mmCIF file of C-alpha atoms and ligand atoms in Angstrom:
data_model
loop_
_atom_site.group_PDB
_atom_site.id
_atom_site.type_symbol
_atom_site.label_atom_id
_atom_site.label_comp_id
_atom_site.label_asym_id
_atom_site.label_seq_id
_atom_site.Cartn_x
_atom_site.Cartn_y
_atom_site.Cartn_z
ATOM 1 C CA MET A 1 37.563 -8.015 2.566
ATOM 2 C CA ASN A 2 37.640 -4.245 2.894
ATOM 3 C CA GLY A 3 35.987 -3.947 6.341
ATOM 4 C CA ASN A 4 32.987 -2.224 4.828
ATOM 5 C CA LEU A 5 29.498 -3.124 5.997
ATOM 6 C CA LYS A 6 27.701 -5.126 3.292
ATOM 7 C CA LEU A 7 24.085 -4.162 2.652
ATOM 8 C CA ALA A 8 21.836 -6.359 0.483
ATOM 9 C CA VAL A 9 19.220 -4.551 -1.588
ATOM 10 C CA GLN A 10 16.665 -5.986 -4.038
ATOM 11 C CA LYS A 11 18.263 -6.119 -7.495
ATOM 12 C CA LYS A 12 15.183 -5.271 -9.511
ATOM 13 C CA GLY A 13 11.711 -4.823 -8.145
ATOM 14 C CA ARG A 14 9.295 -2.886 -5.987
ATOM 15 C CA LEU A 15 11.827 -2.052 -3.269
ATOM 16 C CA THR A 16 14.918 -1.196 -5.335
ATOM 17 C CA GLU A 17 14.353 2.449 -6.087
ATOM 18 C CA LYS A 18 12.931 3.375 -2.678
ATOM 19 C CA SER A 19 15.778 1.587 -0.886
ATOM 20 C CA LEU A 20 18.371 3.577 -2.847
ATOM 21 C CA GLU A 21 16.429 6.804 -2.346
ATOM 22 C CA LEU A 22 16.492 6.243 1.425
ATOM 23 C CA LEU A 23 20.258 5.683 1.351
ATOM 24 C CA LYS A 24 20.755 8.863 -0.667
ATOM 25 C CA LEU A 25 18.704 10.832 1.859
ATOM 26 C CA CYS A 26 21.067 9.402 4.494
ATOM 27 C CA GLY A 27 23.851 11.300 2.721
ATOM 28 C CA LEU A 28 25.344 8.305 0.910
ATOM 29 C CA GLU A 29 26.813 8.933 -2.519
ATOM 30 C CA ILE A 30 25.921 5.871 -4.571
ATOM 31 C CA GLU A 31 27.909 5.291 -7.741
ATOM 32 C CA ASN A 32 26.125 4.479 -10.973
ATOM 33 C CA TYR A 33 24.736 1.032 -10.143
ATOM 34 C CA SER A 34 23.126 -0.122 -13.360
ATOM 35 C CA GLU A 35 23.752 -3.810 -13.989
ATOM 36 C CA ARG A 36 26.424 -4.056 -11.289
ATOM 37 C CA LEU A 37 26.155 -6.585 -8.493
ATOM 38 C CA VAL A 38 28.315 -4.763 -5.952
ATOM 39 C CA VAL A 39 28.589 -1.011 -5.604
ATOM 40 C CA SER A 40 30.715 0.918 -3.114
ATOM 41 C CA ILE A 41 29.697 4.157 -1.502
ATOM 42 C CA ARG A 42 32.113 7.018 -2.100
ATOM 43 C CA ASN A 43 31.710 8.691 1.283
ATOM 44 C CA PHE A 44 30.693 5.893 3.684
ATOM 45 C CA PRO A 45 32.175 2.456 4.570
ATOM 46 C CA LEU A 46 29.338 0.501 2.948
ATOM 47 C CA ASP A 47 29.064 -1.847 -0.046
ATOM 48 C CA ILE A 48 25.683 -2.491 -1.632
ATOM 49 C CA LEU A 49 25.031 -6.008 -2.930
ATOM 50 C CA PHE A 50 22.169 -6.270 -5.413
ATOM 51 C CA LEU A 51 20.404 -9.602 -4.903
ATOM 52 C CA ARG A 52 17.050 -11.299 -5.557
ATOM 53 C CA ASP A 53 14.794 -10.273 -2.673
ATOM 54 C CA ASP A 54 13.932 -13.922 -1.985
ATOM 55 C CA ASP A 55 17.608 -14.645 -1.238
ATOM 56 C CA ILE A 56 18.220 -11.674 1.081
ATOM 57 C CA PRO A 57 17.029 -13.165 4.426
ATOM 58 C CA GLU A 58 19.229 -16.257 4.032
ATOM 59 C CA TYR A 59 22.258 -14.270 2.861
ATOM 60 C CA VAL A 60 21.953 -12.011 5.903
ATOM 61 C CA GLN A 61 21.466 -15.002 8.204
ATOM 62 C CA ASP A 62 24.622 -16.632 6.780
ATOM 63 C CA GLY A 63 26.702 -13.443 6.859
ATOM 64 C CA VAL A 64 27.133 -13.147 3.067
ATOM 65 C CA ALA A 65 25.606 -9.704 3.621
ATOM 66 C CA ASP A 66 25.762 -7.999 7.041
ATOM 67 C CA ILE A 67 22.430 -6.222 6.731
ATOM 68 C CA GLY A 68 19.615 -6.103 4.202
ATOM 69 C CA ILE A 69 16.532 -4.219 3.099
ATOM 70 C CA VAL A 70 13.680 -6.602 2.345
ATOM 71 C CA GLY A 71 9.919 -7.028 2.750
ATOM 72 C CA GLU A 72 8.484 -8.654 5.865
ATOM 73 C CA ASN A 73 6.615 -10.994 3.519
ATOM 74 C CA VAL A 74 9.871 -12.535 2.300
ATOM 75 C CA ILE A 75 11.278 -12.774 5.844
ATOM 76 C CA LEU A 76 8.220 -14.601 7.137
ATOM 77 C CA GLU A 77 8.225 -17.015 4.212
ATOM 78 C CA LYS A 78 11.939 -17.813 4.451
ATOM 79 C CA GLN A 79 11.928 -18.130 8.260
ATOM 80 C CA ALA A 80 15.581 -17.100 8.408
ATOM 81 C CA LYS A 81 17.327 -16.356 11.701
ATOM 82 C CA ILE A 82 17.568 -12.597 11.426
ATOM 83 C CA GLN A 83 16.495 -9.591 13.466
ATOM 84 C CA ILE A 84 14.481 -6.614 12.286
ATOM 85 C CA ARG A 85 16.393 -3.435 13.177
ATOM 86 C CA GLU A 86 14.010 -0.831 11.735
ATOM 87 C CA LYS A 87 10.702 -0.661 9.898
ATOM 88 C CA LEU A 88 11.226 1.553 6.865
ATOM 89 C CA GLY A 89 7.688 2.739 6.059
ATOM 90 C CA PHE A 90 7.807 1.983 2.311
ATOM 91 C CA GLY A 91 7.084 -1.068 0.152
ATOM 92 C CA LYS A 92 3.758 -1.488 1.886
ATOM 93 C CA CYS A 93 1.766 -4.404 0.486
ATOM 94 C CA SER A 94 -0.471 -7.270 1.546
ATOM 95 C CA LEU A 95 -0.402 -10.976 0.933
ATOM 96 C CA ILE A 96 -3.923 -11.754 -0.166
ATOM 97 C CA LEU A 97 -6.093 -14.472 -1.610
ATOM 98 C CA ALA A 98 -7.575 -13.549 -4.977
ATOM 99 C CA HIS A 99 -10.147 -15.117 -7.254
ATOM 100 C CA PRO A 100 -10.940 -14.814 -10.985
ATOM 101 C CA ASN A 101 -13.626 -12.178 -11.690
ATOM 102 C CA ASP A 102 -16.073 -14.867 -12.748
ATOM 103 C CA LYS A 103 -15.464 -17.181 -9.778
ATOM 104 C CA GLY A 104 -16.367 -15.729 -6.358
ATOM 105 C CA LEU A 105 -14.659 -16.278 -3.021
ATOM 106 C CA LYS A 106 -16.892 -14.816 -0.312
ATOM 107 C CA ASP A 107 -16.837 -17.508 2.342
ATOM 108 C CA ILE A 108 -13.394 -18.571 3.501
ATOM 109 C CA LYS A 109 -14.650 -22.179 3.639
ATOM 110 C CA ASP A 110 -14.912 -22.040 -0.174
ATOM 111 C CA LEU A 111 -11.143 -22.639 -0.151
ATOM 112 C CA ASN A 112 -11.708 -26.208 1.024
ATOM 113 C CA GLY A 113 -10.754 -28.739 -1.616
ATOM 114 C CA LYS A 114 -9.584 -26.035 -4.034
ATOM 115 C CA THR A 115 -6.184 -25.456 -5.631
ATOM 116 C CA ILE A 116 -4.262 -22.255 -4.762
ATOM 117 C CA ALA A 117 -1.171 -21.048 -6.627
ATOM 118 C CA THR A 118 1.369 -19.105 -4.552
ATOM 119 C CA SER A 119 5.011 -18.146 -4.025
ATOM 120 C CA TYR A 120 4.337 -18.084 -0.273
ATOM 121 C CA PRO A 121 3.560 -21.736 0.598
ATOM 122 C CA LYS A 122 4.750 -21.559 4.226
ATOM 123 C CA ILE A 123 2.707 -18.477 5.125
ATOM 124 C CA LEU A 124 -0.332 -19.784 3.253
ATOM 125 C CA ARG A 125 -0.153 -23.263 4.832
ATOM 126 C CA ASN A 126 -0.002 -21.613 8.233
ATOM 127 C CA PHE A 127 -3.038 -19.466 7.397
ATOM 128 C CA LEU A 128 -5.021 -22.469 6.161
ATOM 129 C CA GLU A 129 -4.166 -24.476 9.285
ATOM 130 C CA LYS A 130 -5.194 -21.631 11.576
ATOM 131 C CA ASN A 131 -8.538 -21.436 9.800
ATOM 132 C CA MET A 132 -8.870 -25.237 9.751
ATOM 133 C CA LEU A 133 -9.040 -25.323 5.970
ATOM 134 C CA ASP A 134 -7.768 -27.912 3.560
ATOM 135 C CA ALA A 135 -6.621 -26.832 0.087
ATOM 136 C CA LYS A 136 -4.028 -27.992 -2.406
ATOM 137 C CA LEU A 137 -1.091 -25.619 -2.957
ATOM 138 C CA ILE A 138 0.747 -25.153 -6.232
ATOM 139 C CA GLU A 139 4.095 -23.531 -5.576
ATOM 140 C CA LEU A 140 5.265 -21.101 -8.278
ATOM 141 C CA SER A 141 8.283 -18.820 -8.047
ATOM 142 C CA GLY A 142 6.750 -16.061 -10.183
ATOM 143 C CA SER A 143 3.852 -15.038 -12.447
ATOM 144 C CA VAL A 144 1.408 -16.544 -9.980
ATOM 145 C CA GLU A 145 -1.339 -14.310 -11.377
ATOM 146 C CA ILE A 146 -1.669 -16.268 -14.597
ATOM 147 C CA ALA A 147 -2.256 -19.640 -12.881
ATOM 148 C CA PRO A 148 -6.107 -19.415 -12.882
ATOM 149 C CA SER A 149 -6.314 -18.456 -16.560
ATOM 150 C CA LEU A 150 -3.966 -21.332 -17.426
ATOM 151 C CA GLY A 151 -6.362 -23.608 -15.597
ATOM 152 C CA ILE A 152 -3.790 -24.851 -13.096
ATOM 153 C CA ALA A 153 -5.316 -23.237 -9.980
ATOM 154 C CA ASP A 154 -8.719 -22.033 -8.740
ATOM 155 C CA PHE A 155 -7.327 -19.156 -6.683
ATOM 156 C CA ILE A 156 -4.032 -17.422 -6.020
ATOM 157 C CA CYS A 157 -2.313 -16.137 -2.895
ATOM 158 C CA ASP A 158 0.098 -13.339 -3.785
ATOM 159 C CA ILE A 159 1.382 -9.872 -2.957
ATOM 160 C CA VAL A 160 -0.770 -6.917 -3.920
ATOM 161 C CA SER A 161 0.430 -3.361 -3.706
ATOM 162 C CA THR A 162 -1.286 -1.025 -6.196
ATOM 163 C CA GLY A 163 -3.606 -3.795 -7.421
ATOM 164 C CA ASN A 164 -2.600 -3.280 -11.062
ATOM 165 C CA THR A 165 -1.279 -6.798 -11.535
ATOM 166 C CA LEU A 166 -4.534 -8.308 -10.237
ATOM 167 C CA MET A 167 -6.635 -6.080 -12.459
ATOM 168 C CA MET A 168 -4.608 -6.870 -15.568
ATOM 169 C CA ASN A 169 -5.111 -10.564 -14.914
ATOM 170 C CA LYS A 170 -8.872 -10.253 -14.276
ATOM 171 C CA LEU A 171 -8.547 -11.186 -10.621
ATOM 172 C CA LYS A 172 -10.211 -9.714 -7.529
ATOM 173 C CA ARG A 173 -8.829 -9.547 -4.028
ATOM 174 C CA SER A 174 -10.541 -11.501 -1.307
ATOM 175 C CA PHE A 175 -9.180 -12.415 2.164
ATOM 176 C CA LYS A 176 -6.041 -10.817 3.565
ATOM 177 C CA VAL A 177 -3.364 -13.091 4.953
ATOM 178 C CA PHE A 178 -0.614 -10.673 6.007
ATOM 179 C CA ASP A 179 0.418 -6.986 5.854
ATOM 180 C CA SER A 180 4.007 -6.177 4.995
ATOM 181 C CA GLU A 181 6.462 -3.317 4.572
ATOM 182 C CA ALA A 182 10.204 -2.964 3.929
ATOM 183 C CA VAL A 183 12.468 -3.428 6.949
ATOM 184 C CA LEU A 184 16.182 -3.265 7.685
ATOM 185 C CA ILE A 185 17.497 -6.597 8.946
ATOM 186 C CA SER A 186 20.713 -7.951 10.371
ATOM 187 C CA SER A 187 21.726 -11.449 11.448
ATOM 188 C CA ASP A 188 20.515 -12.393 14.935
ATOM 189 C CA LYS A 189 24.145 -12.857 15.986
ATOM 190 C CA ASP A 190 26.369 -9.891 16.888
ATOM 191 C CA PHE A 191 29.100 -8.951 14.426
ATOM 192 C CA THR A 192 32.508 -10.303 15.395
ATOM 193 C CA ASP A 193 34.044 -7.213 13.809
ATOM 194 C CA THR A 194 33.144 -4.419 16.261
ATOM 195 C CA ASN A 195 33.791 -1.812 13.591
ATOM 196 C CA LYS A 196 30.752 -3.156 11.748
ATOM 197 C CA ASN A 197 28.604 -2.375 14.792
ATOM 198 C CA VAL A 198 29.842 1.207 14.686
ATOM 199 C CA ILE A 199 28.949 1.489 10.974
ATOM 200 C CA LEU A 200 25.536 -0.133 11.524
ATOM 201 C CA ASN A 201 24.707 2.241 14.379
ATOM 202 C CA ASP A 202 25.719 5.197 12.222
ATOM 203 C CA ILE A 203 23.499 4.102 9.346
ATOM 204 C CA LEU A 204 20.594 3.376 11.746
ATOM 205 C CA LYS A 205 20.936 6.851 13.252
ATOM 206 C CA ARG A 206 20.771 8.395 9.778
ATOM 207 C CA ILE A 207 17.813 6.253 8.699
ATOM 208 C CA ARG A 208 15.849 7.137 11.852
ATOM 209 C CA SER A 209 16.479 10.814 11.290
ATOM 210 C CA VAL A 210 15.283 10.587 7.658
ATOM 211 C CA LEU A 211 12.162 8.661 8.738
ATOM 212 C CA THR A 212 11.298 11.139 11.513
ATOM 213 C CA ALA A 213 11.721 13.959 9.014
ATOM 214 C CA ARG A 214 9.568 12.123 6.470
ATOM 215 C CA TYR A 215 6.663 11.985 8.926
ATOM 216 C CA SER A 216 7.105 15.592 10.092
ATOM 217 C CA ARG A 217 6.386 19.018 8.637
ATOM 218 C CA TYR A 218 7.519 22.517 9.535
ATOM 219 C CA LEU A 219 4.432 24.614 10.244
ATOM 220 C CA MET A 220 4.615 28.438 10.084
ATOM 221 C CA MET A 221 1.842 30.989 10.605
ATOM 222 C CA ASN A 222 0.985 34.442 11.869
ATOM 223 C CA ILE A 223 -1.519 34.820 14.707
ATOM 224 C CA PRO A 224 -3.102 37.669 16.691
ATOM 225 C CA LYS A 225 -1.126 38.187 19.906
ATOM 226 C CA ASP A 226 -4.051 37.332 22.175
ATOM 227 C CA SER A 227 -4.610 33.930 20.481
ATOM 228 C CA LEU A 228 -1.196 32.633 21.499
ATOM 229 C CA GLU A 229 -2.352 30.421 24.352
ATOM 230 C CA LYS A 230 -5.168 28.917 22.275
ATOM 231 C CA VAL A 231 -2.914 28.279 19.264
ATOM 232 C CA VAL A 232 -0.118 26.684 21.298
ATOM 233 C CA LYS A 233 -2.661 24.257 22.782
ATOM 234 C CA LEU A 234 -3.816 23.277 19.287
ATOM 235 C CA ILE A 235 -0.358 22.525 17.898
ATOM 236 C CA PRO A 236 0.842 18.928 18.420
ATOM 237 C CA ALA A 237 4.468 20.112 18.272
ATOM 238 C CA LEU A 238 7.376 17.723 18.771
ATOM 239 C CA LYS A 239 8.983 20.447 20.901
ATOM 240 C CA SER A 240 7.596 23.709 22.277
ATOM 241 C CA PRO A 241 6.752 26.000 19.314
ATOM 242 C CA THR A 242 8.944 28.980 18.443
ATOM 243 C CA VAL A 243 7.219 32.366 18.888
ATOM 244 C CA LEU A 244 8.599 35.434 17.085
ATOM 245 C CA HIS A 245 7.661 39.101 17.208
ATOM 246 C CA LEU A 246 6.617 40.837 14.007
ATOM 247 C CA ALA A 247 6.826 44.485 12.939
ATOM 248 C CA ASP A 248 3.066 44.664 13.496
ATOM 249 C CA GLU A 249 2.943 44.381 17.268
ATOM 250 C CA ASN A 250 -0.568 42.937 17.312
ATOM 251 C CA LEU A 251 0.745 39.839 15.528
ATOM 252 C CA LEU A 252 3.125 36.990 16.363
ATOM 253 C CA ALA A 253 4.732 34.375 14.141
ATOM 254 C CA VAL A 254 4.525 30.788 15.400
ATOM 255 C CA HIS A 255 6.759 28.001 14.027
ATOM 256 C CA ALA A 256 6.614 24.344 15.006
ATOM 257 C CA VAL A 257 7.561 20.863 13.809
ATOM 258 C CA ILE A 258 4.433 18.688 13.745
ATOM 259 C CA PRO A 259 3.602 15.104 12.718
ATOM 260 C CA SER A 260 2.478 15.588 9.100
ATOM 261 C CA LYS A 261 -0.724 13.563 9.440
ATOM 262 C CA THR A 262 -2.071 15.931 12.134
ATOM 263 C CA TYR A 263 -2.096 18.988 9.847
ATOM 264 C CA TRP A 264 -5.571 18.476 8.377
ATOM 265 C CA ASP A 265 -7.048 17.883 11.843
ATOM 266 C CA ILE A 266 -5.931 21.253 13.232
ATOM 267 C CA ILE A 267 -6.051 23.566 10.236
ATOM 268 C CA ASP A 268 -9.704 24.658 10.697
ATOM 269 C CA ASP A 269 -9.212 25.320 14.423
ATOM 270 C CA LEU A 270 -6.052 27.338 13.706
ATOM 271 C CA LYS A 271 -7.928 29.491 11.221
ATOM 272 C CA ALA A 272 -10.798 29.936 13.681
ATOM 273 C CA ALA A 273 -8.210 31.144 16.223
ATOM 274 C CA GLY A 274 -7.152 33.859 13.742
ATOM 275 C CA ALA A 275 -4.102 32.220 12.167
ATOM 276 C CA SER A 276 -3.195 33.478 8.698
ATOM 277 C CA GLY A 277 -0.425 32.916 6.142
ATOM 278 C CA ILE A 278 -0.236 29.273 7.189
ATOM 279 C CA LEU A 279 2.716 27.509 5.546
ATOM 280 C CA LEU A 280 3.583 23.819 5.745
ATOM 281 C CA LEU A 281 7.095 22.841 4.633
ATOM 282 C CA PRO A 282 8.802 19.467 4.171
ATOM 283 C CA ILE A 283 11.839 18.648 6.309
ATOM 284 C CA GLU A 284 14.783 16.741 4.849
ATOM 285 C CA ASN A 285 16.408 15.617 8.052
ATOM 286 C CA LEU A 286 15.534 15.796 11.738
ATOM 287 C CA ILE A 287 17.653 14.889 14.763
ATOM 288 C CA GLN A 288 15.764 15.003 18.057
HETATM 289 C C1 PRP B 301 4.496 -8.734 -6.305
HETATM 290 C C2 PRP B 301 3.465 -9.645 -6.936
HETATM 291 C C3 PRP B 301 2.977 -8.891 -8.133
HETATM 292 C C4 PRP B 301 3.212 -7.455 -7.768
HETATM 293 C C5 PRP B 301 1.929 -6.788 -7.354
HETATM 294 O O1 PRP B 301 5.781 -9.072 -6.683
HETATM 295 O O2 PRP B 301 3.987 -10.900 -7.258
HETATM 296 O O3 PRP B 301 3.736 -9.248 -9.262
HETATM 297 O O4 PRP B 301 4.130 -7.411 -6.681
HETATM 298 O O5 PRP B 301 2.053 -5.394 -7.313
HETATM 299 P P1 PRP B 301 0.887 -4.434 -7.768
HETATM 300 O O6 PRP B 301 -0.320 -4.750 -6.918
HETATM 301 O O7 PRP B 301 1.402 -3.055 -7.486
HETATM 302 O O8 PRP B 301 0.630 -4.670 -9.215
HETATM 303 P P2 PRP B 301 7.050 -8.537 -5.812
HETATM 304 O O9 PRP B 301 7.330 -7.123 -6.149
HETATM 305 O O10 PRP B 301 6.809 -8.829 -4.373
HETATM 306 O O11 PRP B 301 8.322 -9.256 -6.259
HETATM 307 P P3 PRP B 301 8.777 -10.662 -6.824
HETATM 308 O O12 PRP B 301 9.095 -10.362 -8.232
HETATM 309 O O13 PRP B 301 9.972 -11.018 -6.014
HETATM 310 O O14 PRP B 301 7.623 -11.606 -6.610
HETATM 311 ZN ZN1 ZN B 302 10.960 -12.029 -5.126
#
C-alpha cells in the first residue's frame, strides 16, 4: 500500500480513451499504459487500475478501488452502494430496445410474450414492470446484437451510442429505456485514510476546472465605442467582460468568457451591433 488514491478506469472500451484524456487535461502524467493493469502517475499520488467496466461499481463499493470512472448504465444495473461525485459529460449513450429491420416494434405492448436479449436484465425488468409488460429475458454478457439473427431473441435491449453496431446488425432503435453518461464515483462510505480525501478533492477540483473550460469559449471582438452598452447586454459572460481601448479611438476591444453553446445565438446580434473581427477561442483550463 503506497497511500495513493486508486482510480478504476475501463480497460478497453468506449470510455477508456476519453477517461485518460480527461486525466491528462487535469495535468496528470500517465505512463505508457498498454497492456498493464496498474499504472502510477508520475506527478500525482494516484494509481490507475484498468478493469472491466462491469466490475468497476462493485470494486469501488468494496474499496478495491477508491474511485472509478464508469457509465451510469453500469451503475444502475449493478446497484452497488456508491456515490456519484461528478458527471463527466462524455460517454453519452442510451439503453434502448431495438428490433430487426424486418420485424417492427411500434407499440410498446408488442413486447408482451416476446423474448428480449440484454446485458441489462435488472434495468430492463424494472422498465417492463413499470409499463406492466411481460416478456422473457435472455441474459447475455456481450454481443447482444447478434441474438435476433441467431434466432434466440425477438428483440434486444442494449447500449447505443453512434448507432453503428445496430446498423451493422440490421437492427433499428425503438423505445428508450435510459440515458447515460460517464461519471466519477466513490464508495458511499468516507475514506478512513484522510489523506485520500485530500487527494480526491484535489482531483475533483481539477476535473471541474477542465469541464468548465470545456463548455466555455473565449470571445474577442472589436466594436464601435457607442455600441458598448448594447454589446455588453448581449454577451452571456461568466464574469463582466473586459473592455480595452484601441489605437483607433472610435473602437473598443471586448473580451469575455462565454458558455460555448450560446455563441451561435448571439453572433448575428453582435454583428448587427457593429462587432467585427469576432474570434472564438478554446480554453484549456478555467478556475472561477
Ligand atoms: C455498447 C454496446 C454496443 C456498443 C454500441 O457496448 O453493447 O456494443 O456499445 O455503440 P455504437 O452505437 O457506437 O456502435 P459498451 O461500450 O457499453 O461496452 P461493453 O463491451 O462493456 O458492453
Ligand atoms: Zn461492459
